[in-house]
DNA sequence: CCTACCGATCGGTAGG
DNA sequence: CCTACCGATCGGTAGG
């Protein structure tokens, strides 16, 4: 039991915020999880709101990095979308706490932080919109589909995966990615 | 300004819970919204947790009623799914507060209430699974698709609609329903 | 539905 | 990171 680092505190805060919500978490709850007193947390961070910012910033960073990797692979539209899907799934499953807090607690940030995070989210979404629009332009995706709406639908599916997917179940992450990609490209009819 | 009813209090609680979360709402906040004191709310309801139960129960009821209507129409699988989609969209847009609280705050219910609501949610989801399985069996949907996974994907899309859809925008609710149904059945490729 | 409260808990600080 | 606090706010109650 050595001393905790600032990163440990942020990780602990992420776990609590993801499961109990920002307002459902007290500094004493958080201290209990970490094996210290609530008041001791102030030796590491300025306050509760600063913890929320740090957790959400981490979450946003993972998604941004995934989008960057997908785009920099410079593949055709459908392959890029496939990378975006599997990358997003990796983030929500490998960084559950940060991703869930980013997705669910952003409205509890102070206005300036919230605006910055919203902008990051728009930028990320735009990567999906652009690749879908490219696919439509190239004729691989249906010209009847709207790129923006389709991106929102796909992100809705991806952002909910951590809520139901059990990694110890019959499917693994790769099978899930493939199934999601198959669903969003071919639909129920196939 | 006549006296408030119990229903008024529950409606007000729904609005607050949907936007600020259960733990982000104080009885005084709620009183302010309703034009009375926080302590006056106890003349109408037993407590804050009872309000959460009442709001979520309403939300669950709207979804159950929609599923019942879709099933009782006794149409073929694809038409039933279309009714489920448009019915779900009606619920999340016409009863935003109750639907959002039901979808986001259920984990803050006490164990017994939470179990009951989870069961209701499973029952609702099973209606989607069954109609998709029927469509697969009849050959209208792809035999490669898993009914359960597909239902979860579709519900993910539907449950997020209230977060981004602007009814005053270029699309109306019917166009949205049709687009969502087109997306989940035909996918990006069409 | 208000007045006037209550004990518990909250985020946070001074000093070590 | 703990001790020892602080003022503010919380859910809730008695009595009218």
mmCIF file of C-alpha atoms (C1' of nucleotides) in Angstrom:
data_model
loop_
_atom_site.group_PDB
_atom_site.id
_atom_site.type_symbol
_atom_site.label_atom_id
_atom_site.label_comp_id
_atom_site.label_asym_id
_atom_site.label_seq_id
_atom_site.Cartn_x
_atom_site.Cartn_y
_atom_site.Cartn_z
ATOM 1 C CA UNK A 1 0.000 0.000 0.000
ATOM 2 C CA UNK A 2 2.142 2.878 -1.228
ATOM 3 C CA UNK A 3 0.936 6.415 -1.691
ATOM 4 C CA UNK A 4 -1.600 7.158 -4.362
ATOM 5 C CA UNK A 5 -0.818 9.270 -7.415
ATOM 6 C CA UNK A 6 -2.998 11.875 -9.024
ATOM 7 C CA UNK A 7 -3.695 9.348 -11.793
ATOM 8 C CA UNK A 8 -4.955 6.828 -9.229
ATOM 9 C CA UNK A 9 -7.382 9.410 -7.876
ATOM 10 C CA UNK A 10 -8.656 10.239 -11.354
ATOM 11 C CA UNK A 11 -9.068 6.539 -12.186
ATOM 12 C CA UNK A 12 -11.004 6.000 -8.957
ATOM 13 C CA UNK A 13 -13.178 9.010 -9.658
ATOM 14 C CA UNK A 14 -13.903 7.653 -13.137
ATOM 15 C CA UNK A 15 -15.109 4.346 -11.724
ATOM 16 C CA UNK A 16 -17.446 6.067 -9.255
ATOM 17 C CA UNK A 17 -18.737 8.679 -11.698
ATOM 18 C CA UNK A 18 -19.422 5.983 -14.309
ATOM 19 C CA UNK A 19 -21.467 3.842 -11.935
ATOM 20 C CA UNK A 20 -23.028 6.289 -9.462
ATOM 21 C CA UNK A 21 -22.936 9.518 -11.457
ATOM 22 C CA UNK A 22 -21.132 12.746 -10.607
ATOM 23 C CA UNK A 23 -23.825 14.007 -8.241
ATOM 24 C CA UNK A 24 -24.241 10.549 -6.729
ATOM 25 C CA UNK A 25 -20.584 10.490 -5.708
ATOM 26 C CA UNK A 26 -19.286 12.259 -2.601
ATOM 27 C CA UNK A 27 -15.638 12.960 -1.903
ATOM 28 C CA UNK A 28 -15.985 10.603 1.084
ATOM 29 C CA UNK A 29 -17.317 7.792 -1.187
ATOM 30 C CA UNK A 30 -14.331 8.315 -3.419
ATOM 31 C CA UNK A 31 -11.930 8.303 -0.496
ATOM 32 C CA UNK A 32 -13.456 5.051 0.769
ATOM 33 C CA UNK A 33 -12.844 3.423 -2.624
ATOM 34 C CA UNK A 34 -9.221 4.553 -2.541
ATOM 35 C CA UNK A 35 -8.601 3.705 1.100
ATOM 36 C CA UNK A 36 -8.052 7.296 2.226
ATOM 37 C CA UNK A 37 -10.223 10.020 3.728
ATOM 38 C CA UNK A 38 -12.351 12.233 1.514
ATOM 39 C CA UNK A 39 -10.486 15.286 2.685
ATOM 40 C CA UNK A 40 -7.151 13.708 1.725
ATOM 41 C CA UNK A 41 -8.119 13.852 -1.934
ATOM 42 C CA UNK A 42 -7.545 17.607 -1.804
ATOM 43 C CA UNK A 43 -3.809 16.921 -1.451
ATOM 44 C CA UNK A 44 -3.937 15.663 -5.071
ATOM 45 C CA UNK A 45 -6.598 17.682 -6.851
ATOM 46 C CA UNK A 46 -8.274 21.051 -6.495
ATOM 47 C CA UNK A 47 -11.793 19.752 -6.107
ATOM 48 C CA UNK A 48 -14.567 17.467 -7.278
ATOM 49 C CA UNK A 49 -15.300 19.415 -10.452
ATOM 50 C CA UNK A 50 -11.616 19.229 -11.415
ATOM 51 C CA UNK A 51 -11.843 15.435 -11.120
ATOM 52 C CA UNK A 52 -14.806 15.381 -13.475
ATOM 53 C CA UNK A 53 -12.906 17.479 -15.998
ATOM 54 C CA UNK A 54 -9.870 15.172 -15.787
ATOM 55 C CA UNK A 55 -11.906 11.970 -16.233
ATOM 56 C CA UNK A 56 -13.879 13.333 -19.166
ATOM 57 C CA UNK A 57 -10.770 14.755 -20.795
ATOM 58 C CA UNK A 58 -9.235 11.273 -20.688
ATOM 59 C CA UNK A 59 -12.346 9.759 -22.239
ATOM 60 C CA UNK A 60 -12.398 12.354 -25.001
ATOM 61 C CA UNK A 61 -8.711 11.718 -25.663
ATOM 62 C CA UNK A 62 -9.214 7.984 -26.253
ATOM 63 C CA UNK A 63 -11.930 8.615 -28.836
ATOM 64 C CA UNK A 64 -9.896 11.302 -30.573
ATOM 65 C CA UNK A 65 -6.879 8.987 -30.786
ATOM 66 C CA UNK A 66 -9.010 6.212 -32.263
ATOM 67 C CA UNK A 67 -10.428 8.526 -34.946
ATOM 68 C CA UNK A 68 -6.934 9.777 -35.788
ATOM 69 C CA UNK A 69 -5.655 6.230 -36.273
ATOM 70 C CA UNK A 70 -8.613 5.316 -38.497
ATOM 71 C CA UNK A 71 -8.183 8.370 -40.704
ATOM 72 C CA UNK A 72 -4.393 8.079 -40.936
ATOM 73 C CA UNK A 73 -4.700 4.508 -42.222
ATOM 74 C CA UNK A 74 -5.914 6.179 -45.453
ATOM 75 C CA UNK A 75 -8.125 3.324 -46.513
ATOM 76 C CA UNK A 76 -11.266 3.365 -48.628
ATOM 77 C CA UNK A 77 -14.484 4.566 -46.980
ATOM 78 C CA UNK A 78 -15.896 1.206 -45.935
ATOM 79 C CA UNK A 79 -12.579 0.018 -44.430
ATOM 80 C CA UNK A 80 -12.173 3.335 -42.613
ATOM 81 C CA UNK A 81 -15.669 3.039 -41.159
ATOM 82 C CA UNK A 82 -14.833 -0.493 -40.060
ATOM 83 C CA UNK A 83 -11.765 0.849 -38.232
ATOM 84 C CA UNK A 84 -13.851 3.608 -36.644
ATOM 85 C CA UNK A 85 -16.346 1.022 -35.403
ATOM 86 C CA UNK A 86 -13.761 -1.379 -33.954
ATOM 87 C CA UNK A 87 -11.741 1.512 -32.495
ATOM 88 C CA UNK A 88 -14.817 2.951 -30.800
ATOM 89 C CA UNK A 89 -15.695 -0.450 -29.368
ATOM 90 C CA UNK A 90 -12.163 -0.804 -28.031
ATOM 91 C CA UNK A 91 -12.467 2.537 -26.260
ATOM 92 C CA UNK A 92 -15.837 1.879 -24.614
ATOM 93 C CA UNK A 93 -14.765 -1.594 -23.474
ATOM 94 C CA UNK A 94 -11.109 -1.031 -22.566
ATOM 95 C CA UNK A 95 -11.721 2.343 -20.900
ATOM 96 C CA UNK A 96 -15.246 1.828 -19.631
ATOM 97 C CA UNK A 97 -15.173 4.326 -16.781
ATOM 98 C CA UNK A 98 -13.702 7.227 -18.701
ATOM 99 C CA UNK A 99 -15.834 6.531 -21.763
ATOM 100 C CA UNK A 100 -19.055 6.212 -19.761
ATOM 101 C CA UNK A 101 -18.348 9.347 -17.732
ATOM 102 C CA UNK A 102 -17.531 11.221 -20.948
ATOM 103 C CA UNK A 103 -20.771 9.996 -22.518
ATOM 104 C CA UNK A 104 -23.087 10.506 -19.541
ATOM 105 C CA UNK A 105 -21.764 13.197 -17.220
ATOM 106 C CA UNK A 106 -20.635 15.937 -19.593
ATOM 107 C CA UNK A 107 -23.726 18.006 -18.842
ATOM 108 C CA UNK A 108 -22.453 18.441 -15.274
ATOM 109 C CA UNK A 109 -19.298 20.220 -16.399
ATOM 110 C CA UNK A 110 -19.087 23.972 -16.002
ATOM 111 C CA UNK A 111 -20.084 25.868 -19.183
ATOM 112 C CA UNK A 112 -16.601 26.472 -20.566
ATOM 113 C CA UNK A 113 -15.442 22.894 -20.096
ATOM 114 C CA UNK A 114 -18.733 21.616 -21.433
ATOM 115 C CA UNK A 115 -18.361 23.718 -24.566
ATOM 116 C CA UNK A 116 -14.873 22.395 -25.165
ATOM 117 C CA UNK A 117 -15.966 18.781 -24.728
ATOM 118 C CA UNK A 118 -18.995 19.314 -26.972
ATOM 119 C CA UNK A 119 -16.680 20.669 -29.646
ATOM 120 C CA UNK A 120 -14.429 17.616 -29.351
ATOM 121 C CA UNK A 121 -17.475 15.392 -29.672
ATOM 122 C CA UNK A 122 -18.639 17.256 -32.795
ATOM 123 C CA UNK A 123 -15.168 16.870 -34.301
ATOM 124 C CA UNK A 124 -15.231 13.136 -33.616
ATOM 125 C CA UNK A 125 -18.724 12.769 -35.059
ATOM 126 C CA UNK A 126 -17.645 14.698 -38.144
ATOM 127 C CA UNK A 127 -15.073 11.978 -38.890
ATOM 128 C CA UNK A 128 -17.922 9.469 -39.086
ATOM 129 C CA UNK A 129 -20.056 11.808 -41.180
ATOM 130 C CA UNK A 130 -17.197 12.476 -43.604
ATOM 131 C CA UNK A 131 -16.339 8.848 -44.180
ATOM 132 C CA UNK A 132 -19.993 7.960 -44.725
ATOM 133 C CA UNK A 133 -20.397 10.876 -47.139
ATOM 134 C CA UNK A 134 -17.301 9.651 -48.974
ATOM 135 C CA UNK A 135 -18.762 6.163 -49.179
ATOM 136 C CA UNK A 136 -21.990 7.571 -50.575
ATOM 137 C CA UNK A 137 -20.103 9.682 -53.124
ATOM 138 C CA UNK A 138 -18.063 6.658 -54.203
ATOM 139 C CA UNK A 139 -21.237 4.612 -54.601
ATOM 140 C CA UNK A 140 -20.390 1.975 -51.943
ATOM 141 C CA UNK A 141 -23.140 3.305 -49.662
ATOM 142 C CA UNK A 142 -26.721 4.041 -50.674
ATOM 143 C CA UNK A 143 -27.307 7.534 -52.109
ATOM 144 C CA UNK A 144 -30.647 7.546 -50.283
ATOM 145 C CA UNK A 145 -28.975 7.629 -46.871
ATOM 146 C CA UNK A 146 -28.153 10.869 -45.085
ATOM 147 C CA UNK A 147 -24.543 10.858 -43.847
ATOM 148 C CA UNK A 148 -25.244 12.907 -40.730
ATOM 149 C CA UNK A 149 -28.239 10.866 -39.604
ATOM 150 C CA UNK A 150 -26.433 7.623 -40.333
ATOM 151 C CA UNK A 151 -23.451 8.734 -38.234
ATOM 152 C CA UNK A 152 -25.761 9.543 -35.332
ATOM 153 C CA UNK A 153 -27.455 6.140 -35.601
ATOM 154 C CA UNK A 154 -24.128 4.299 -35.689
ATOM 155 C CA UNK A 155 -22.751 6.274 -32.735
ATOM 156 C CA UNK A 156 -25.932 5.511 -30.784
ATOM 157 C CA UNK A 157 -25.266 1.804 -31.234
ATOM 158 C CA UNK A 158 -21.575 2.139 -30.347
ATOM 159 C CA UNK A 159 -22.147 4.335 -27.293
ATOM 160 C CA UNK A 160 -24.509 1.810 -25.714
ATOM 161 C CA UNK A 161 -22.310 -1.276 -26.095
ATOM 162 C CA UNK A 162 -20.642 -0.987 -22.674
ATOM 163 C CA UNK A 163 -24.085 -1.134 -21.067
ATOM 164 C CA UNK A 164 -24.900 -4.657 -22.233
ATOM 165 C CA UNK A 165 -21.835 -6.353 -23.698
ATOM 166 C CA UNK A 166 -20.299 -9.029 -21.495
ATOM 167 C CA UNK A 167 -16.743 -9.773 -22.580
ATOM 168 C CA UNK A 168 -16.827 -13.100 -20.779
ATOM 169 C CA UNK A 169 -19.823 -14.231 -22.870
ATOM 170 C CA UNK A 170 -19.999 -16.267 -26.060
ATOM 171 C CA UNK A 171 -18.902 -13.346 -28.298
ATOM 172 C CA UNK A 172 -15.520 -11.677 -28.188
ATOM 173 C CA UNK A 173 -14.801 -8.068 -29.068
ATOM 174 C CA UNK A 174 -13.758 -8.805 -32.664
ATOM 175 C CA UNK A 175 -16.928 -10.751 -33.367
ATOM 176 C CA UNK A 176 -18.916 -7.906 -31.886
ATOM 177 C CA UNK A 177 -17.169 -5.331 -34.108
ATOM 178 C CA UNK A 178 -17.836 -7.427 -37.160
ATOM 179 C CA UNK A 179 -21.483 -7.943 -36.245
ATOM 180 C CA UNK A 180 -22.027 -4.232 -35.602
ATOM 181 C CA UNK A 181 -20.368 -3.347 -38.880
ATOM 182 C CA UNK A 182 -22.506 -5.908 -40.672
ATOM 183 C CA UNK A 183 -25.654 -4.536 -39.072
ATOM 184 C CA UNK A 184 -25.003 -0.873 -39.876
ATOM 185 C CA UNK A 185 -23.965 -1.588 -43.454
ATOM 186 C CA UNK A 186 -26.426 -4.327 -44.436
ATOM 187 C CA UNK A 187 -29.254 -3.957 -41.921
ATOM 188 C CA UNK A 188 -31.750 -6.625 -40.970
ATOM 189 C CA UNK A 189 -32.528 -7.524 -44.570
ATOM 190 C CA UNK A 190 -28.876 -8.181 -45.408
ATOM 191 C CA UNK B 1 -52.381 29.644 -9.925
ATOM 192 C CA UNK B 2 -54.527 27.005 -8.270
ATOM 193 C CA UNK B 3 -53.198 24.234 -6.044
ATOM 194 C CA UNK B 4 -50.941 21.646 -7.531
ATOM 195 C CA UNK B 5 -51.949 18.015 -7.887
ATOM 196 C CA UNK B 6 -49.828 14.952 -7.249
ATOM 197 C CA UNK B 7 -49.571 14.542 -11.027
ATOM 198 C CA UNK B 8 -48.175 18.063 -11.355
ATOM 199 C CA UNK B 9 -45.481 17.227 -8.817
ATOM 200 C CA UNK B 10 -44.551 14.031 -10.637
ATOM 201 C CA UNK B 11 -44.431 15.840 -13.978
ATOM 202 C CA UNK B 12 -42.175 18.502 -12.469
ATOM 203 C CA UNK B 13 -39.940 15.873 -10.925
ATOM 204 C CA UNK B 14 -39.674 14.148 -14.304
ATOM 205 C CA UNK B 15 -38.503 17.335 -15.973
ATOM 206 C CA UNK B 16 -35.830 17.919 -13.328
ATOM 207 C CA UNK B 17 -34.682 14.296 -13.148
ATOM 208 C CA UNK B 18 -34.424 14.098 -16.940
ATOM 209 C CA UNK B 19 -32.243 17.192 -17.195
ATOM 210 C CA UNK B 20 -30.287 17.330 -13.926
ATOM 211 C CA UNK B 21 -30.441 13.697 -12.814
ATOM 212 C CA UNK B 22 -31.981 12.269 -9.659
ATOM 213 C CA UNK B 23 -28.987 13.068 -7.468
ATOM 214 C CA UNK B 24 -28.571 16.480 -9.106
ATOM 215 C CA UNK B 25 -32.088 17.469 -8.056
ATOM 216 C CA UNK B 26 -32.940 18.680 -4.553
ATOM 217 C CA UNK B 27 -36.435 18.918 -3.175
ATOM 218 C CA UNK B 28 -35.887 22.685 -2.999
ATOM 219 C CA UNK B 29 -34.950 22.793 -6.727
ATOM 220 C CA UNK B 30 -38.139 20.933 -7.473
ATOM 221 C CA UNK B 31 -40.198 23.246 -5.287
ATOM 222 C CA UNK B 32 -38.703 26.272 -7.057
ATOM 223 C CA UNK B 33 -39.774 24.858 -10.434
ATOM 224 C CA UNK B 34 -43.299 24.348 -9.124
ATOM 225 C CA UNK B 35 -43.582 27.656 -7.298
ATOM 226 C CA UNK B 36 -43.792 26.143 -3.826
ATOM 227 C CA UNK B 37 -41.335 25.333 -1.038
ATOM 228 C CA UNK B 38 -39.360 22.110 -1.102
ATOM 229 C CA UNK B 39 -40.931 21.040 2.155
ATOM 230 C CA UNK B 40 -44.426 21.543 0.721
ATOM 231 C CA UNK B 41 -43.865 18.676 -1.688
ATOM 232 C CA UNK B 42 -44.226 16.293 1.269
ATOM 233 C CA UNK B 43 -47.924 17.189 1.397
ATOM 234 C CA UNK B 44 -48.283 15.343 -1.923
ATOM 235 C CA UNK B 45 -45.718 12.532 -1.881
ATOM 236 C CA UNK B 46 -43.855 10.492 0.676
ATOM 237 C CA UNK B 47 -40.378 11.439 -0.443
ATOM 238 C CA UNK B 48 -37.880 11.956 -3.223
ATOM 239 C CA UNK B 49 -37.410 8.254 -3.953
ATOM 240 C CA UNK B 50 -41.183 7.850 -4.301
ATOM 241 C CA UNK B 51 -41.121 10.571 -6.962
ATOM 242 C CA UNK B 52 -38.434 8.713 -8.895
ATOM 243 C CA UNK B 53 -40.508 5.530 -8.784
ATOM 244 C CA UNK B 54 -43.605 7.383 -10.009
ATOM 245 C CA UNK B 55 -41.796 9.082 -12.908
ATOM 246 C CA UNK B 56 -40.095 5.880 -14.060
ATOM 247 C CA UNK B 57 -43.320 3.882 -13.712
ATOM 248 C CA UNK B 58 -44.984 6.356 -16.068
ATOM 249 C CA UNK B 59 -42.151 6.047 -18.558
ATOM 250 C CA UNK B 60 -42.277 2.250 -18.457
ATOM 251 C CA UNK B 61 -46.036 2.382 -18.964
ATOM 252 C CA UNK B 62 -45.786 4.396 -22.169
ATOM 253 C CA UNK B 63 -43.345 1.923 -23.700
ATOM 254 C CA UNK B 64 -45.424 -1.081 -22.628
ATOM 255 C CA UNK B 65 -48.559 0.472 -24.154
ATOM 256 C CA UNK B 66 -46.745 1.112 -27.424
ATOM 257 C CA UNK B 67 -45.534 -2.498 -27.629
ATOM 258 C CA UNK B 68 -49.027 -3.787 -26.861
ATOM 259 C CA UNK B 69 -50.523 -1.723 -29.679
ATOM 260 C CA UNK B 70 -47.893 -2.916 -32.151
ATOM 261 C CA UNK B 71 -48.420 -6.577 -31.292
ATOM 262 C CA UNK B 72 -52.206 -6.356 -31.225
ATOM 263 C CA UNK B 73 -52.238 -4.955 -34.769
ATOM 264 C CA UNK B 74 -51.311 -8.531 -35.775
ATOM 265 C CA UNK B 75 -49.371 -7.546 -38.867
ATOM 266 C CA UNK B 76 -46.488 -9.311 -40.558
ATOM 267 C CA UNK B 77 -43.045 -9.047 -38.959
ATOM 268 C CA UNK B 78 -41.702 -6.099 -40.936
ATOM 269 C CA UNK B 79 -44.879 -4.038 -40.457
ATOM 270 C CA UNK B 80 -44.910 -4.851 -36.741
ATOM 271 C CA UNK B 81 -41.298 -3.734 -36.403
ATOM 272 C CA UNK B 82 -42.180 -0.527 -38.210
ATOM 273 C CA UNK B 83 -44.957 0.088 -35.658
ATOM 274 C CA UNK B 84 -42.565 -0.661 -32.792
ATOM 275 C CA UNK B 85 -40.083 1.859 -34.185
ATOM 276 C CA UNK B 86 -42.606 4.648 -34.712
ATOM 277 C CA UNK B 87 -44.291 3.911 -31.374
ATOM 278 C CA UNK B 88 -40.984 4.075 -29.541
ATOM 279 C CA UNK B 89 -40.114 7.349 -31.228
ATOM 280 C CA UNK B 90 -43.502 8.764 -30.224
ATOM 281 C CA UNK B 91 -42.822 7.842 -26.596
ATOM 282 C CA UNK B 92 -39.322 9.344 -26.377
ATOM 283 C CA UNK B 93 -40.441 12.555 -28.094
ATOM 284 C CA UNK B 94 -43.933 13.031 -26.669
ATOM 285 C CA UNK B 95 -42.974 12.011 -23.123
ATOM 286 C CA UNK B 96 -39.369 13.120 -23.058
ATOM 287 C CA UNK B 97 -39.002 13.582 -19.316
ATOM 288 C CA UNK B 98 -40.529 10.295 -18.260
ATOM 289 C CA UNK B 99 -38.783 8.364 -21.033
ATOM 290 C CA UNK B 100 -35.386 9.915 -20.305
ATOM 291 C CA UNK B 101 -35.700 9.372 -16.564
ATOM 292 C CA UNK B 102 -36.766 5.779 -17.192
ATOM 293 C CA UNK B 103 -33.793 5.250 -19.494
ATOM 294 C CA UNK B 104 -31.131 7.017 -17.416
ATOM 295 C CA UNK B 105 -32.066 7.014 -13.727
ATOM 296 C CA UNK B 106 -33.313 3.480 -13.134
ATOM 297 C CA UNK B 107 -30.050 2.496 -11.435
ATOM 298 C CA UNK B 108 -30.899 4.940 -8.629
ATOM 299 C CA UNK B 109 -34.074 3.085 -7.700
ATOM 300 C CA UNK B 110 -34.058 0.888 -4.621
ATOM 301 C CA UNK B 111 -33.328 -2.797 -5.417
ATOM 302 C CA UNK B 112 -36.934 -4.049 -5.484
ATOM 303 C CA UNK B 113 -38.189 -1.255 -7.714
ATOM 304 C CA UNK B 114 -35.125 -1.568 -9.909
ATOM 305 C CA UNK B 115 -35.743 -5.303 -10.373
ATOM 306 C CA UNK B 116 -39.347 -4.678 -11.351
ATOM 307 C CA UNK B 117 -38.375 -2.001 -13.881
ATOM 308 C CA UNK B 118 -35.606 -4.188 -15.307
ATOM 309 C CA UNK B 119 -38.122 -6.956 -15.812
ATOM 310 C CA UNK B 120 -40.479 -4.589 -17.619
ATOM 311 C CA UNK B 121 -37.598 -3.518 -19.818
ATOM 312 C CA UNK B 122 -36.713 -7.132 -20.635
ATOM 313 C CA UNK B 123 -40.326 -7.819 -21.534
ATOM 314 C CA UNK B 124 -40.377 -4.814 -23.852
ATOM 315 C CA UNK B 125 -37.082 -5.817 -25.471
ATOM 316 C CA UNK B 126 -38.414 -9.358 -25.962
ATOM 317 C CA UNK B 127 -41.186 -7.963 -28.174
ATOM 318 C CA UNK B 128 -38.502 -6.583 -30.485
ATOM 319 C CA UNK B 129 -36.502 -9.820 -30.372
ATOM 320 C CA UNK B 130 -39.575 -11.916 -31.157
ATOM 321 C CA UNK B 131 -40.685 -9.883 -34.132
ATOM 322 C CA UNK B 132 -37.161 -9.884 -35.572
ATOM 323 C CA UNK B 133 -36.885 -13.658 -35.035
ATOM 324 C CA UNK B 134 -40.230 -14.065 -36.785
ATOM 325 C CA UNK B 135 -38.974 -11.951 -39.696
ATOM 326 C CA UNK B 136 -35.851 -14.098 -39.940
ATOM 327 C CA UNK B 137 -37.899 -17.311 -39.829
ATOM 328 C CA UNK B 138 -40.200 -15.986 -42.560
ATOM 329 C CA UNK B 139 -37.201 -15.066 -44.693
ATOM 330 C CA UNK B 140 -37.874 -11.310 -44.809
ATOM 331 C CA UNK B 141 -34.815 -10.631 -42.626
ATOM 332 C CA UNK B 142 -31.336 -12.050 -43.151
ATOM 333 C CA UNK B 143 -30.761 -15.483 -41.555
ATOM 334 C CA UNK B 144 -27.229 -14.306 -40.725
ATOM 335 C CA UNK B 145 -28.516 -11.732 -38.221
ATOM 336 C CA UNK B 146 -28.956 -12.508 -34.534
ATOM 337 C CA UNK B 147 -32.399 -11.411 -33.338
ATOM 338 C CA UNK B 148 -31.253 -10.477 -29.831
ATOM 339 C CA UNK B 149 -28.240 -8.430 -30.959
ATOM 340 C CA UNK B 150 -30.289 -6.721 -33.642
ATOM 341 C CA UNK B 151 -32.945 -5.761 -31.105
ATOM 342 C CA UNK B 152 -30.296 -4.254 -28.847
ATOM 343 C CA UNK B 153 -28.814 -2.265 -31.749
ATOM 344 C CA UNK B 154 -32.211 -0.938 -32.799
ATOM 345 C CA UNK B 155 -33.160 0.018 -29.239
ATOM 346 C CA UNK B 156 -29.828 1.820 -28.875
ATOM 347 C CA UNK B 157 -30.717 3.996 -31.851
ATOM 348 C CA UNK B 158 -34.262 4.603 -30.607
ATOM 349 C CA UNK B 159 -33.259 5.400 -27.023
ATOM 350 C CA UNK B 160 -30.860 8.126 -28.122
ATOM 351 C CA UNK B 161 -33.235 10.011 -30.417
ATOM 352 C CA UNK B 162 -34.496 12.437 -27.778
ATOM 353 C CA UNK B 163 -30.911 13.577 -27.194
ATOM 354 C CA UNK B 164 -30.408 15.025 -30.681
ATOM 355 C CA UNK B 165 -33.709 15.204 -32.572
ATOM 356 C CA UNK B 166 -35.121 18.691 -32.935
ATOM 357 C CA UNK B 167 -38.805 18.565 -33.794
ATOM 358 C CA UNK B 168 -38.695 22.115 -35.106
ATOM 359 C CA UNK B 169 -36.032 21.148 -37.652
ATOM 360 C CA UNK B 170 -36.294 20.123 -41.291
ATOM 361 C CA UNK B 171 -37.476 16.579 -40.467
ATOM 362 C CA UNK B 172 -40.744 15.716 -38.773
ATOM 363 C CA UNK B 173 -41.365 12.693 -36.580
ATOM 364 C CA UNK B 174 -42.837 10.566 -39.391
ATOM 365 C CA UNK B 175 -39.874 11.181 -41.674
ATOM 366 C CA UNK B 176 -37.582 10.290 -38.793
ATOM 367 C CA UNK B 177 -39.431 7.004 -38.143
ATOM 368 C CA UNK B 178 -39.216 6.093 -41.798
ATOM 369 C CA UNK B 179 -35.520 6.932 -41.971
ATOM 370 C CA UNK B 180 -34.713 4.917 -38.851
ATOM 371 C CA UNK B 181 -36.693 1.967 -40.159
ATOM 372 C CA UNK B 182 -34.895 2.240 -43.512
ATOM 373 C CA UNK B 183 -31.530 2.348 -41.773
ATOM 374 C CA UNK B 184 -32.082 -0.637 -39.504
ATOM 375 C CA UNK B 185 -33.538 -2.786 -42.272
ATOM 376 C CA UNK B 186 -31.344 -1.817 -45.226
ATOM 377 C CA UNK B 187 -28.251 -0.320 -43.605
ATOM 378 C CA UNK B 188 -25.789 2.029 -45.244
ATOM 379 C CA UNK B 189 -25.478 -0.090 -48.370
ATOM 380 C CA UNK B 190 -29.248 -0.095 -49.017
ATOM 381 C "C1'" DC C 1 -49.138 24.772 1.352
ATOM 382 C "C1'" DC C 2 -46.193 27.614 4.823
ATOM 383 C "C1'" DT C 3 -43.369 28.307 9.270
ATOM 384 C "C1'" DA C 4 -39.855 26.779 11.683
ATOM 385 C "C1'" DC C 5 -37.099 23.518 12.365
ATOM 386 C "C1'" DC C 6 -33.762 18.971 12.756
ATOM 387 C "C1'" DG C 7 -29.836 15.748 12.234
ATOM 388 C "C1'" DA C 8 -26.988 14.165 8.550
ATOM 389 C "C1'" DT C 9 -24.114 14.902 4.940
ATOM 390 C "C1'" DC C 10 -21.931 17.755 1.622
ATOM 391 C "C1'" DG C 11 -17.546 20.097 -0.569
ATOM 392 C "C1'" DG C 12 -13.816 22.045 1.205
ATOM 393 C "C1'" DT C 13 -9.846 24.204 4.440
ATOM 394 C "C1'" DA C 14 -5.988 25.003 8.095
ATOM 395 C "C1'" DG C 15 -2.429 22.993 10.048
ATOM 396 C "C1'" DG C 16 0.467 19.489 10.675
ATOM 397 C "C1'" DC D 1 -2.278 11.775 4.025
ATOM 398 C "C1'" DC D 2 -4.625 12.610 8.782
ATOM 399 C "C1'" DT D 3 -6.908 15.594 12.508
ATOM 400 C "C1'" DA D 4 -10.190 18.617 13.347
ATOM 401 C "C1'" DC D 5 -13.040 21.407 11.669
ATOM 402 C "C1'" DC D 6 -16.505 24.907 8.908
ATOM 403 C "C1'" DG D 7 -20.648 26.837 6.619
ATOM 404 C "C1'" DA D 8 -23.963 25.303 3.346
ATOM 405 C "C1'" DT D 9 -27.196 22.277 1.835
ATOM 406 C "C1'" DC D 10 -29.567 18.005 2.014
ATOM 407 C "C1'" DG D 11 -34.071 15.036 2.808
ATOM 408 C "C1'" DG D 12 -37.453 15.242 5.837
ATOM 409 C "C1'" DT D 13 -40.925 16.429 10.025
ATOM 410 C "C1'" DA D 14 -44.318 18.806 13.471
ATOM 411 C "C1'" DG D 15 -47.713 21.781 13.643
ATOM 412 C "C1'" DG D 16 -50.681 24.746 11.795
#
